[in-house]
PDB file of C-alpha atoms in Angstrom:
ATOM      1  CA  UNK A  66     162.532   8.961-158.286  1.00  0.00           C
ATOM      2  CA  UNK A  67     158.771   9.394-158.120  1.00  0.00           C
ATOM      3  CA  UNK A  68     158.320   7.708-154.741  1.00  0.00           C
ATOM      4  CA  UNK A  69     161.020   9.759-152.979  1.00  0.00           C
ATOM      5  CA  UNK A  70     158.579  11.924-150.957  1.00  0.00           C
ATOM      6  CA  UNK A  71     157.132   8.740-149.461  1.00  0.00           C
ATOM      7  CA  UNK A  72     160.536   7.867-147.984  1.00  0.00           C
ATOM      8  CA  UNK A  73     160.992  11.052-146.001  1.00  0.00           C
ATOM      9  CA  UNK A  74     160.939  10.812-142.216  1.00  0.00           C
ATOM     10  CA  UNK A  75     162.316  12.662-139.218  1.00  0.00           C
ATOM     11  CA  UNK A  76     165.232  11.407-137.139  1.00  0.00           C
ATOM     12  CA  UNK A  77     165.619  11.671-133.372  1.00  0.00           C
ATOM     13  CA  UNK A  78     167.624  14.870-133.764  1.00  0.00           C
ATOM     14  CA  UNK A  79     164.922  16.410-135.965  1.00  0.00           C
ATOM     15  CA  UNK A  80     166.889  15.952-139.192  1.00  0.00           C
ATOM     16  CA  UNK A  81     165.098  14.767-142.272  1.00  0.00           C
ATOM     17  CA  UNK A  82     165.787  11.205-143.384  1.00  0.00           C
ATOM     18  CA  UNK A  83     165.705  11.406-147.156  1.00  0.00           C
ATOM     19  CA  UNK A  84     165.443   8.642-149.710  1.00  0.00           C
ATOM     20  CA  UNK A  85     169.201   8.123-149.494  1.00  0.00           C
ATOM     21  CA  UNK A  86     168.968   6.877-145.897  1.00  0.00           C
ATOM     22  CA  UNK A  87     166.019   4.625-146.657  1.00  0.00           C
ATOM     23  CA  UNK A  88     167.679   3.350-149.826  1.00  0.00           C
ATOM     24  CA  UNK A  89     170.839   2.471-147.877  1.00  0.00           C
ATOM     25  CA  UNK A  90     168.925   0.752-145.073  1.00  0.00           C
ATOM     26  CA  UNK A  91     166.837  -1.319-147.474  1.00  0.00           C
ATOM     27  CA  UNK A  92     169.859  -2.021-149.674  1.00  0.00           C
ATOM     28  CA  UNK A  93     171.925  -3.352-146.759  1.00  0.00           C
ATOM     29  CA  UNK A  94     169.084  -5.591-145.639  1.00  0.00           C
ATOM     30  CA  UNK A  95     168.334  -6.910-149.126  1.00  0.00           C
ATOM     31  CA  UNK A  96     171.927  -7.734-150.081  1.00  0.00           C
ATOM     32  CA  UNK A  97     172.414  -9.432-146.728  1.00  0.00           C
ATOM     33  CA  UNK A  98     169.201 -11.409-147.152  1.00  0.00           C
ATOM     34  CA  UNK A  99     170.080 -12.483-150.683  1.00  0.00           C
ATOM     35  CA  UNK A 100     173.059 -14.568-149.596  1.00  0.00           C
ATOM     36  CA  UNK A 101     171.704 -15.664-146.220  1.00  0.00           C
ATOM     37  CA  UNK A 102     168.582 -17.133-147.823  1.00  0.00           C
ATOM     38  CA  UNK A 103     170.821 -19.341-149.971  1.00  0.00           C
ATOM     39  CA  UNK A 104     172.249 -21.105-146.905  1.00  0.00           C
ATOM     40  CA  UNK A 105     169.135 -23.188-146.079  1.00  0.00           C
ATOM     41  CA  UNK A 106     168.704 -24.069-149.760  1.00  0.00           C
ATOM     42  CA  UNK A 107     172.309 -25.219-149.975  1.00  0.00           C
ATOM     43  CA  UNK A 108     172.036 -27.066-146.675  1.00  0.00           C
ATOM     44  CA  UNK A 109     168.911 -28.861-147.902  1.00  0.00           C
ATOM     45  CA  UNK A 110     170.731 -30.093-151.022  1.00  0.00           C
ATOM     46  CA  UNK A 111     173.793 -30.944-148.933  1.00  0.00           C
ATOM     47  CA  UNK A 112     171.760 -33.157-146.600  1.00  0.00           C
ATOM     48  CA  UNK A 113     169.930 -34.788-149.516  1.00  0.00           C
ATOM     49  CA  UNK A 114     173.184 -35.700-151.271  1.00  0.00           C
ATOM     50  CA  UNK A 115     175.449 -36.551-148.358  1.00  0.00           C
ATOM     51  CA  UNK A 116     172.820 -38.230-146.136  1.00  0.00           C
ATOM     52  CA  UNK A 117     170.205 -39.557-148.574  1.00  0.00           C
ATOM     53  CA  UNK A 118     168.771 -42.192-146.223  1.00  0.00           C
ATOM     54  CA  UNK A 119     168.537 -39.864-143.216  1.00  0.00           C
ATOM     55  CA  UNK A 120     167.293 -36.862-145.191  1.00  0.00           C
ATOM     56  CA  UNK A 121     163.599 -37.245-144.312  1.00  0.00           C
ATOM     57  CA  UNK A 122     164.370 -37.517-140.616  1.00  0.00           C
ATOM     58  CA  UNK A 123     166.754 -34.537-140.712  1.00  0.00           C
ATOM     59  CA  UNK A 124     164.590 -32.177-142.765  1.00  0.00           C
ATOM     60  CA  UNK A 125     161.025 -31.637-141.597  1.00  0.00           C
ATOM     61  CA  UNK A 126     158.682 -28.776-140.724  1.00  0.00           C
ATOM     62  CA  UNK A 127     160.382 -28.074-137.402  1.00  0.00           C
ATOM     63  CA  UNK A 128     163.869 -27.806-138.888  1.00  0.00           C
ATOM     64  CA  UNK A 129     162.521 -25.643-141.725  1.00  0.00           C
ATOM     65  CA  UNK A 130     160.950 -23.270-139.217  1.00  0.00           C
ATOM     66  CA  UNK A 131     164.143 -23.222-137.158  1.00  0.00           C
ATOM     67  CA  UNK A 132     166.237 -22.337-140.217  1.00  0.00           C
ATOM     68  CA  UNK A 133     163.811 -19.572-141.154  1.00  0.00           C
ATOM     69  CA  UNK A 134     164.126 -18.054-137.692  1.00  0.00           C
ATOM     70  CA  UNK A 135     167.914 -18.491-137.673  1.00  0.00           C
ATOM     71  CA  UNK A 136     168.194 -16.691-141.023  1.00  0.00           C
ATOM     72  CA  UNK A 137     165.658 -13.892-140.503  1.00  0.00           C
ATOM     73  CA  UNK A 138     166.436 -12.878-136.907  1.00  0.00           C
ATOM     74  CA  UNK A 139     169.906 -11.497-137.732  1.00  0.00           C
ATOM     75  CA  UNK A 140     168.433  -9.699-140.752  1.00  0.00           C
ATOM     76  CA  UNK A 141     165.724  -8.076-138.641  1.00  0.00           C
ATOM     77  CA  UNK A 142     168.419  -7.172-136.101  1.00  0.00           C
ATOM     78  CA  UNK A 143     170.530  -5.627-138.868  1.00  0.00           C
ATOM     79  CA  UNK A 144     167.535  -3.661-140.127  1.00  0.00           C
ATOM     80  CA  UNK A 145     166.772  -2.285-136.663  1.00  0.00           C
ATOM     81  CA  UNK A 146     170.462  -1.525-136.062  1.00  0.00           C
ATOM     82  CA  UNK A 147     170.715   0.333-139.371  1.00  0.00           C
ATOM     83  CA  UNK A 148     167.575   2.347-138.667  1.00  0.00           C
ATOM     84  CA  UNK A 149     168.829   3.335-135.216  1.00  0.00           C
ATOM     85  CA  UNK A 150     172.389   4.212-136.276  1.00  0.00           C
ATOM     86  CA  UNK A 151     171.316   6.144-139.360  1.00  0.00           C
ATOM     87  CA  UNK A 152     168.556   8.058-137.585  1.00  0.00           C
ATOM     88  CA  UNK A 153     170.717   8.985-134.572  1.00  0.00           C
ATOM     89  CA  UNK A 154     173.619  10.107-136.749  1.00  0.00           C
ATOM     90  CA  UNK A 155     176.138   7.463-135.606  1.00  0.00           C
ATOM     91  CA  UNK A 156     176.493   6.443-139.237  1.00  0.00           C
ATOM     92  CA  UNK A 157     176.542   9.338-141.665  1.00  0.00           C
ATOM     93  CA  UNK A 158     175.232   8.990-145.195  1.00  0.00           C
ATOM     94  CA  UNK A 159     176.021  11.663-147.757  1.00  0.00           C
ATOM     95  CA  UNK A 160     174.171  12.051-151.030  1.00  0.00           C
ATOM     96  CA  UNK A 161     176.442  12.829-153.958  1.00  0.00           C
ATOM     97  CA  UNK A 162     174.084  14.177-156.626  1.00  0.00           C
ATOM     98  CA  UNK A 163     176.838  14.564-159.229  1.00  0.00           C
ATOM     99  CA  UNK A 164     177.404  10.781-159.149  1.00  0.00           C
ATOM    100  CA  UNK A 165     173.776   9.825-158.346  1.00  0.00           C
ATOM    101  CA  UNK A 166     174.779   7.771-155.336  1.00  0.00           C
ATOM    102  CA  UNK A 167     174.702   7.617-151.560  1.00  0.00           C
ATOM    103  CA  UNK A 168     177.986   7.258-149.708  1.00  0.00           C
ATOM    104  CA  UNK A 169     178.382   5.967-146.160  1.00  0.00           C
ATOM    105  CA  UNK A 170     181.138   8.072-144.602  1.00  0.00           C
ATOM    106  CA  UNK A 171     182.011   5.885-141.618  1.00  0.00           C
ATOM    107  CA  UNK A 172     181.468   2.474-143.156  1.00  0.00           C
ATOM    108  CA  UNK A 173     181.114  -0.575-140.935  1.00  0.00           C
ATOM    109  CA  UNK A 174     183.507  -3.169-142.312  1.00  0.00           C
ATOM    110  CA  UNK A 175     182.241  -6.086-140.205  1.00  0.00           C
ATOM    111  CA  UNK A 176     178.921  -6.156-142.048  1.00  0.00           C
ATOM    112  CA  UNK A 177     180.251  -7.486-145.397  1.00  0.00           C
ATOM    113  CA  UNK A 178     182.340 -10.058-143.518  1.00  0.00           C
ATOM    114  CA  UNK A 179     179.480 -11.334-141.354  1.00  0.00           C
ATOM    115  CA  UNK A 180     176.650 -11.084-143.867  1.00  0.00           C
ATOM    116  CA  UNK A 181     178.476 -11.794-147.143  1.00  0.00           C
ATOM    117  CA  UNK A 182     181.891 -13.405-146.867  1.00  0.00           C
ATOM    118  CA  UNK A 183     181.183 -15.929-144.081  1.00  0.00           C
ATOM    119  CA  UNK A 184     177.951 -17.256-145.677  1.00  0.00           C
ATOM    120  CA  UNK A 185     179.661 -17.392-149.079  1.00  0.00           C
ATOM    121  CA  UNK A 186     182.535 -19.467-147.666  1.00  0.00           C
ATOM    122  CA  UNK A 187     180.048 -21.771-145.926  1.00  0.00           C
ATOM    123  CA  UNK A 188     178.133 -22.292-149.175  1.00  0.00           C
ATOM    124  CA  UNK A 189     181.358 -22.979-151.107  1.00  0.00           C
ATOM    125  CA  UNK A 190     182.420 -25.548-148.479  1.00  0.00           C
ATOM    126  CA  UNK A 191     179.065 -27.334-148.668  1.00  0.00           C
ATOM    127  CA  UNK A 192     179.123 -27.446-152.477  1.00  0.00           C
ATOM    128  CA  UNK A 193     182.726 -28.691-152.564  1.00  0.00           C
ATOM    129  CA  UNK A 194     181.844 -31.421-150.058  1.00  0.00           C
ATOM    130  CA  UNK A 195     178.852 -32.387-152.202  1.00  0.00           C
ATOM    131  CA  UNK A 196     181.040 -32.503-155.323  1.00  0.00           C
ATOM    132  CA  UNK A 197     183.632 -34.659-153.574  1.00  0.00           C
ATOM    133  CA  UNK A 198     180.912 -36.975-152.290  1.00  0.00           C
ATOM    134  CA  UNK A 199     179.309 -37.337-155.741  1.00  0.00           C
ATOM    135  CA  UNK A 200     182.679 -38.053-157.400  1.00  0.00           C
ATOM    136  CA  UNK A 201     183.537 -40.577-154.701  1.00  0.00           C
ATOM    137  CA  UNK A 202     180.191 -42.332-155.117  1.00  0.00           C
ATOM    138  CA  UNK A 203     180.666 -42.383-158.880  1.00  0.00           C
ATOM    139  CA  UNK A 204     184.018 -44.140-158.520  1.00  0.00           C
ATOM    140  CA  UNK A 205     182.485 -46.632-156.094  1.00  0.00           C
ATOM    141  CA  UNK A 206     179.681 -47.364-158.551  1.00  0.00           C
ATOM    142  CA  UNK A 207     182.268 -48.126-161.229  1.00  0.00           C
ATOM    143  CA  UNK A 208     184.114 -50.464-158.888  1.00  0.00           C
ATOM    144  CA  UNK A 209     187.210 -48.283-158.596  1.00  0.00           C
ATOM    145  CA  UNK A 210     188.685 -46.567-155.609  1.00  0.00           C
ATOM    146  CA  UNK A 211     189.566 -42.887-155.790  1.00  0.00           C
ATOM    147  CA  UNK A 212     193.155 -43.468-154.584  1.00  0.00           C
ATOM    148  CA  UNK A 213     193.673 -46.309-157.091  1.00  0.00           C
ATOM    149  CA  UNK A 214     192.571 -44.094-159.979  1.00  0.00           C
ATOM    150  CA  UNK A 215     194.890 -41.237-158.978  1.00  0.00           C
ATOM    151  CA  UNK A 216     198.012 -43.443-158.977  1.00  0.00           C
ATOM    152  CA  UNK A 217     197.335 -44.739-162.497  1.00  0.00           C
TER     153      UNK A 217
END
């Protein structure tokens, strides 16, 4: 890794933070951001499909700014938390050169639940509601009811 010397810093205890620490901090933030950024996009489509006539009043510059802040504040908090815990030694990262990887020894298990599983479930719920709504509207457009079609 040619840029590794650029990622070297000194922790509070005087230990050197190598590229493994920086890689882990940036990696945690990026994978958390990747799914959290999908929530406003999914919510935008959800509102457009489920509430087509109220969409313009629900989605405007103010709500877009609010969603940006709601999404990025926890990510900035996670980044600061990771920097503090890794630099103070509360979370220990070990470089395993034989496998070319960094391993977190005392892994925090809440992070994947809060920043991956919960947003994923929320996105799945919004998309399933949109699918149900679209199917229901399709049956209405054909002049059939959804319960009448199921009994046939």
